[in-house]
Coordinates of C-alpha atoms (C1' of nucleotides) in Angstrom, one line a residue:
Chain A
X1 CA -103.3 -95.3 203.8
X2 CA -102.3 -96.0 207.3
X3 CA -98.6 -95.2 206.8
X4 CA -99.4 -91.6 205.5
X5 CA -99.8 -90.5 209.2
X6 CA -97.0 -92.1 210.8
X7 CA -94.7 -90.6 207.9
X8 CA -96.2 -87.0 208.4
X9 CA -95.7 -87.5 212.2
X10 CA -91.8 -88.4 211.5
X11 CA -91.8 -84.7 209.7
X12 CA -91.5 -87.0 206.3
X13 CA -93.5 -86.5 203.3
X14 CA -95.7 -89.3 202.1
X15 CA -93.6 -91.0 198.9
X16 CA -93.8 -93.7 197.0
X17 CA -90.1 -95.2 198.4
X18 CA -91.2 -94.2 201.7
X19 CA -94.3 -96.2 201.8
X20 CA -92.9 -99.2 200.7
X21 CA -90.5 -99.1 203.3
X22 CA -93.6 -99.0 206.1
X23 CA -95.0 -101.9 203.9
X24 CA -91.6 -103.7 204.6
X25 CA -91.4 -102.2 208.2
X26 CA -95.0 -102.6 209.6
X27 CA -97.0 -104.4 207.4
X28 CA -95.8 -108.0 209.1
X29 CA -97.5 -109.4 212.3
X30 CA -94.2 -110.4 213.8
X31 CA -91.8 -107.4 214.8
X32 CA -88.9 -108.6 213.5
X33 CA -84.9 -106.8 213.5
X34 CA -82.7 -105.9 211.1
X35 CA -79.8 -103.8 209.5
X36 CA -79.7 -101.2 207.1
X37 CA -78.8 -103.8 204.4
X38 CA -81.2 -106.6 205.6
X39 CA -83.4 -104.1 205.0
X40 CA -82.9 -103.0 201.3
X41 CA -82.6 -106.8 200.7
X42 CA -86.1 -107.5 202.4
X43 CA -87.3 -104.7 200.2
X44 CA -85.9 -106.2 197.0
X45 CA -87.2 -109.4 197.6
X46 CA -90.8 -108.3 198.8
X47 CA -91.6 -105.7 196.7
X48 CA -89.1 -106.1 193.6
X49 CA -87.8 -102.9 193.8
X50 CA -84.6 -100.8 194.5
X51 CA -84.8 -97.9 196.8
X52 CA -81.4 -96.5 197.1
X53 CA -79.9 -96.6 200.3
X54 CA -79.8 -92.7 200.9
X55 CA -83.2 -92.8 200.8
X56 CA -83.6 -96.0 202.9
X57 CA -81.1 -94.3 205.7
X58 CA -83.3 -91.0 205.9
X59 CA -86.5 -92.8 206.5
X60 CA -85.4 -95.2 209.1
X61 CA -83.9 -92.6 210.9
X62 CA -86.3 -90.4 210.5
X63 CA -89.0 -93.4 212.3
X64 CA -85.7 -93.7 215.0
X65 CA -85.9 -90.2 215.8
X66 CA -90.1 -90.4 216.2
X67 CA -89.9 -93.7 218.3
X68 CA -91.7 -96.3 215.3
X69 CA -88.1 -98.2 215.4
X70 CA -85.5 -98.5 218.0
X71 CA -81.6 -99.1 217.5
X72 CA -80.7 -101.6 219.4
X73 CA -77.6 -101.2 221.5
X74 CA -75.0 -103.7 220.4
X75 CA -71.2 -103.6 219.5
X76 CA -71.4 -104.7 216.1
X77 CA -70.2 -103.5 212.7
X78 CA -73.1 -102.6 211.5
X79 CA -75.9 -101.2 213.4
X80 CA -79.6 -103.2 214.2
X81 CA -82.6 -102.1 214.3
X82 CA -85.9 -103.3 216.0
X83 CA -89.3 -102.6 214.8
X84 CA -90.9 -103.9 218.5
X85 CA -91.1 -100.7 219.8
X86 CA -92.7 -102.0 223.1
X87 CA -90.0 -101.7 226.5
X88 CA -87.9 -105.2 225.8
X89 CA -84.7 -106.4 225.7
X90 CA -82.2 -108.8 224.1
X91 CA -80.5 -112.1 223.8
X92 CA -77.2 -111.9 221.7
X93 CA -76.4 -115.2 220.7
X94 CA -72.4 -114.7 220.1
X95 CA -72.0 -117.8 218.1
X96 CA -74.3 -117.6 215.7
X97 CA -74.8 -113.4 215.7
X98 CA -78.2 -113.7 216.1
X99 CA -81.0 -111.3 218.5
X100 CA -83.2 -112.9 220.1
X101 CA -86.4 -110.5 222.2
X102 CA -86.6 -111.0 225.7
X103 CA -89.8 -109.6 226.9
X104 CA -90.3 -107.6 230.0
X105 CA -91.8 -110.3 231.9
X106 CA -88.9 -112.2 231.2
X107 CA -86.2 -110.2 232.9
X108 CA -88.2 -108.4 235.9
X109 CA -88.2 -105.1 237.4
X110 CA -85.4 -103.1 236.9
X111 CA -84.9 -100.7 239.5
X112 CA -81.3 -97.9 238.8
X113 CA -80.9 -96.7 242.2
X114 CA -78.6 -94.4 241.5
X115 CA -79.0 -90.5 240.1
X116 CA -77.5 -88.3 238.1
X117 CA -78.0 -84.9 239.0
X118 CA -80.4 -82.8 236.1
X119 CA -80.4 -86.2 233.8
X120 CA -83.9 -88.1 233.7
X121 CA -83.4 -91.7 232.0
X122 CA -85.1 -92.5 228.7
X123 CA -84.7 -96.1 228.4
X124 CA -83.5 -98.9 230.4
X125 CA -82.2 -101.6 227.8
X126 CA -80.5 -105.1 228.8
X127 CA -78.2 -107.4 226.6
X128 CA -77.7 -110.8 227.5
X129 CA -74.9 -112.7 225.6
X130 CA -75.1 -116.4 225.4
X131 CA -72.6 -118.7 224.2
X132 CA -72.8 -122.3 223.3
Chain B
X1 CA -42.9 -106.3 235.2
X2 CA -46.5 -106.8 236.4
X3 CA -47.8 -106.2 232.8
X4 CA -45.5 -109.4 231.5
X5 CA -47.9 -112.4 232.6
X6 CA -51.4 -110.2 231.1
X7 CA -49.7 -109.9 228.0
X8 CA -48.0 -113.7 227.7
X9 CA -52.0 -114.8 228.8
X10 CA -53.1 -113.1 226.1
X11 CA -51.0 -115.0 223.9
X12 CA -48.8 -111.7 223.6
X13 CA -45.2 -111.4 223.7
X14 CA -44.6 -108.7 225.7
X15 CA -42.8 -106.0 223.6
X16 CA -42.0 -102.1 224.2
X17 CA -44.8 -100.9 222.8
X18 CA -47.4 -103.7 224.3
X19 CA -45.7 -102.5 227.7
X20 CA -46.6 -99.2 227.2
X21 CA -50.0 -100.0 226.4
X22 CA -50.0 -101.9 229.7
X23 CA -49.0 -99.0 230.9
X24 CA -51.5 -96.2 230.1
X25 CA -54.2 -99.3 230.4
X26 CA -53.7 -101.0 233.9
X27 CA -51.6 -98.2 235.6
X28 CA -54.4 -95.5 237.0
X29 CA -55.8 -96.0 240.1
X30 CA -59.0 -95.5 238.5
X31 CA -60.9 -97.1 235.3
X32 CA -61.3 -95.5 233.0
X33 CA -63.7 -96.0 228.9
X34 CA -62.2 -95.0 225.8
X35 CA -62.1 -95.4 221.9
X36 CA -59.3 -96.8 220.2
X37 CA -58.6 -92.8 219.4
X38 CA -58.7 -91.9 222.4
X39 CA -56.2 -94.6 223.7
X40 CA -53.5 -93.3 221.1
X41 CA -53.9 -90.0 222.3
X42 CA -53.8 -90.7 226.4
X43 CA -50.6 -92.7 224.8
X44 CA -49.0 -89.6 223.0
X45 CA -49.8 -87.7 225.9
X46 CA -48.9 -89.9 229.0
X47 CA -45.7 -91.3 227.4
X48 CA -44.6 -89.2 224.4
X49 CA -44.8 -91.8 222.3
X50 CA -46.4 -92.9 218.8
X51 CA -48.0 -96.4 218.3
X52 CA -49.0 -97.7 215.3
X53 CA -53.1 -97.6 215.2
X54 CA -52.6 -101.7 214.1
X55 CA -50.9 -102.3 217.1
X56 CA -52.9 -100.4 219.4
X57 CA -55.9 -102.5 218.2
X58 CA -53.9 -105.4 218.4
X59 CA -53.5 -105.2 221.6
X60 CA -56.6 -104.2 222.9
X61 CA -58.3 -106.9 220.7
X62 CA -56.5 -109.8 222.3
X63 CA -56.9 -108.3 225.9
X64 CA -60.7 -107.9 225.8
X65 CA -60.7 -111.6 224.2
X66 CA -58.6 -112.7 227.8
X67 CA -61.3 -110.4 229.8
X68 CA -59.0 -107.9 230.5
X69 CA -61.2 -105.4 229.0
X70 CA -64.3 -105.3 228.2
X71 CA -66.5 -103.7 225.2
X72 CA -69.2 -101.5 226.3
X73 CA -72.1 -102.5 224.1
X74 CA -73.4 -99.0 222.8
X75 CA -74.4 -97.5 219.6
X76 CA -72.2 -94.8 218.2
X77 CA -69.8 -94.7 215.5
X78 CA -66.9 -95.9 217.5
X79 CA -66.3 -98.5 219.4
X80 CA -65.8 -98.1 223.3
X81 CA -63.8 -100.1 225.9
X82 CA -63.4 -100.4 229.5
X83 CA -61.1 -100.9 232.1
X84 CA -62.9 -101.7 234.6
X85 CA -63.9 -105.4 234.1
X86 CA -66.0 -106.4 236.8
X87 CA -69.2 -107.1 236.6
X88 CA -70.8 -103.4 236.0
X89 CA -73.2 -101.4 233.9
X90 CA -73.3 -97.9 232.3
X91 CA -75.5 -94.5 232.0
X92 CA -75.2 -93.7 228.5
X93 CA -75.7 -89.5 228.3
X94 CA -77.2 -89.0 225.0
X95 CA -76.6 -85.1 225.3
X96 CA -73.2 -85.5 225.7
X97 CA -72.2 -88.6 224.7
X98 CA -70.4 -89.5 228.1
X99 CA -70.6 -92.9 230.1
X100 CA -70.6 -93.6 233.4
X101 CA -70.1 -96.4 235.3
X102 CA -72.9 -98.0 237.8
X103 CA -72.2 -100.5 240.2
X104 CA -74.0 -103.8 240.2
X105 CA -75.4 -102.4 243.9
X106 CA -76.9 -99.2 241.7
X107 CA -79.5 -101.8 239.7
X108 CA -80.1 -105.0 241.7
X109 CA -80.2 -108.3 241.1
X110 CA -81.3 -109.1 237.3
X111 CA -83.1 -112.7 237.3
X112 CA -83.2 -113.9 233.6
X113 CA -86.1 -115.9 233.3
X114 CA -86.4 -116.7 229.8
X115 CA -83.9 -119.8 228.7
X116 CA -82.2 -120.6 225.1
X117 CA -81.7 -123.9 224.5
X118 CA -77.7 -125.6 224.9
X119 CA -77.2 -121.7 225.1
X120 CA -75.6 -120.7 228.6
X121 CA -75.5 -116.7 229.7
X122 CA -72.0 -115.0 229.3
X123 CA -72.5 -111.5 230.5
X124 CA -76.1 -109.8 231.4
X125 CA -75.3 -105.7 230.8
X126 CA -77.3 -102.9 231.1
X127 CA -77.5 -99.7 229.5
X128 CA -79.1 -96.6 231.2
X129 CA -79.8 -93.6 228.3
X130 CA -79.9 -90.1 230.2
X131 CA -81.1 -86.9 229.0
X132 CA -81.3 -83.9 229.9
Chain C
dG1 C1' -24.6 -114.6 217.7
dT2 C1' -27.9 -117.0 214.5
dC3 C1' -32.2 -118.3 213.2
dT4 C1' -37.0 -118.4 213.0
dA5 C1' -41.3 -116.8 214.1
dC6 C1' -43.8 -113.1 215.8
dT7 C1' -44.3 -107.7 215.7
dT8 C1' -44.5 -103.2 214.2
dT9 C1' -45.4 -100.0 211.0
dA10 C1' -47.0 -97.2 207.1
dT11 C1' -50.1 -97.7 203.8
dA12 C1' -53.8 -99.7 201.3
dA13 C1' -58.3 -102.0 201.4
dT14 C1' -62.8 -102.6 203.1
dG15 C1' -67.3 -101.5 204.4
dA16 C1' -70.8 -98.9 206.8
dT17 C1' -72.6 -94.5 206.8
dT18 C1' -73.0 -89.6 205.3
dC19 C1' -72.7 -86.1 201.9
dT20 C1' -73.6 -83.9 197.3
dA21 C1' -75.7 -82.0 193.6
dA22 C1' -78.6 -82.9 189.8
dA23 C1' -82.9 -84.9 188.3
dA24 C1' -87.6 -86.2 189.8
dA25 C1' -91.7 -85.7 192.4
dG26 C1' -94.9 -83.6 196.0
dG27 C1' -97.9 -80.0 197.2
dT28 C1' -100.0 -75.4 196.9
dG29 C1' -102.1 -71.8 194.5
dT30 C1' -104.2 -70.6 190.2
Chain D
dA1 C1' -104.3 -79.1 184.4
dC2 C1' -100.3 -75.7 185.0
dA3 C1' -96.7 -73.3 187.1
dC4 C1' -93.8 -72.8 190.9
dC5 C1' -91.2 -73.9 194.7
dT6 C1' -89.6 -77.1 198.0
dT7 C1' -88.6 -81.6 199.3
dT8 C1' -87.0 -86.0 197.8
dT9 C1' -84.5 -89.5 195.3
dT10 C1' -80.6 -91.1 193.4
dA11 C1' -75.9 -92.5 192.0
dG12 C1' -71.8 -91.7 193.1
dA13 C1' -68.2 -89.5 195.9
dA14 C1' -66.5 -88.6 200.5
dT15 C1' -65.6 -89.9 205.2
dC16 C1' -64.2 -92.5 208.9
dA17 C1' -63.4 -96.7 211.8
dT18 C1' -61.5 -100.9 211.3
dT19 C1' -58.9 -104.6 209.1
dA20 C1' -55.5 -106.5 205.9
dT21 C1' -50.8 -106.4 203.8
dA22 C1' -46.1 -106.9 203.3
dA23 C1' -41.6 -105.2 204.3
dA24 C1' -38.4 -104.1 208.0
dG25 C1' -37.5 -104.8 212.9
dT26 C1' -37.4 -107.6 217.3
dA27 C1' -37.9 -111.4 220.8
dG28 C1' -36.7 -115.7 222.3
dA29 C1' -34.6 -120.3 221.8
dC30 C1' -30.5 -122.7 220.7

DNA sequence: GTCTACTTTATAATGATTCTAAAAAGGTGT
DNA sequence: ACACCTTTTTAGAATCATTATAAAGTAGAC
């Protein structure tokens, strides 16, 4: 199974539960994002089963930690996740709550000239709101 | 009182405890990010004084909806404000959880290519992750 | 000053996330 | 396959930020 790997790689053994959440997570061609809850729905629905939500908070977490998912830096109640991994950004549309990728190409180089002494960046994310 | 006409434009009469809000808010030379926590303690601290938590957020709810501060869009368990409302971005140190401000001049120009339809751009912001 | 609508406050409610501890399952060695 | 030990799952409790409530206080208009 291809999932085995990237669950050994996140320090996670391969389970039952946690396969079926890489089936949810990476089994679709489009990336697509979610929340915690989105998540144990899209579960539920797909595969007709409950995972509790302990277990379903370890594992993503655990895939956060390795890089298979990012968070995705918004003020919101509950956090989001994105399972496009690649160096993108976002459109928050305010009005209707909803994420929208912006690829790479789409918002052009980004060049921080600034430094902060002993501090190397990791990632360089950018949030567009839109409003009606 | 300079702090009168913010309040009455944010639809707020302007009452002893709004004022002192104003107070600790708008009254530093320098801008400054904070949680709602650490509001009511800079207010215990700088004025002696106990505020209600509901008023506190109150408050800083209807100013951020007037613009007169602004939510930095970050993940973390609390939510995080700022004073400084122009038109800025943030480092985000992930070792130590601190922000820092950098100037529009620090990034460059940020051309948005991609459009949403009958959707128009509020706010483009970026966020820097640092570590060590 | 009186009146009414808005405020403040303490406290309760909500809801996402984390913790807990007991039962279940994985993995290793035999 | 079995025994054993460790990790995992789970339901439910705990935590913590934020929001709602409703009673007592205050601002502003007359």
């Amino acid at each position: 199974m291809k999932y085995i790997e990237k669950l050994r790689n996140s320090g996670l053994r391969p389970t039952k539960q946690r396969l079926q959440i890489c089936q949810v997570l990476f089994n679709s061609k489009k990336t697509f994002h979610f929340t915690i809850n989105d998540l144990k729905k899209k579960i539920e629905k797909e595969i007709n089963i409950n995972i509790s939500l302990a277990t379903i908070y370890n594992t993503v977490h655990a895939f956060e930690n390795k890089g298979y998912l990012k968070q995705i830096p918004i003020n919101s109640n509950q956090t989001y996740f994105d399972t496009n991994v690649s160096d993108h950004h976002h459109f928050y549309d305010l009005n209707e709550g909803r994420l929208i990728d912006l690829e790479n190409s789409d918002v052009g180089p980004i060049n921080i000239k600034k430094k902060i002494n002993g501090k190397k960046i990791k990632s360089v994310e950018v949030l567009v709101k839109l409003e009606a």
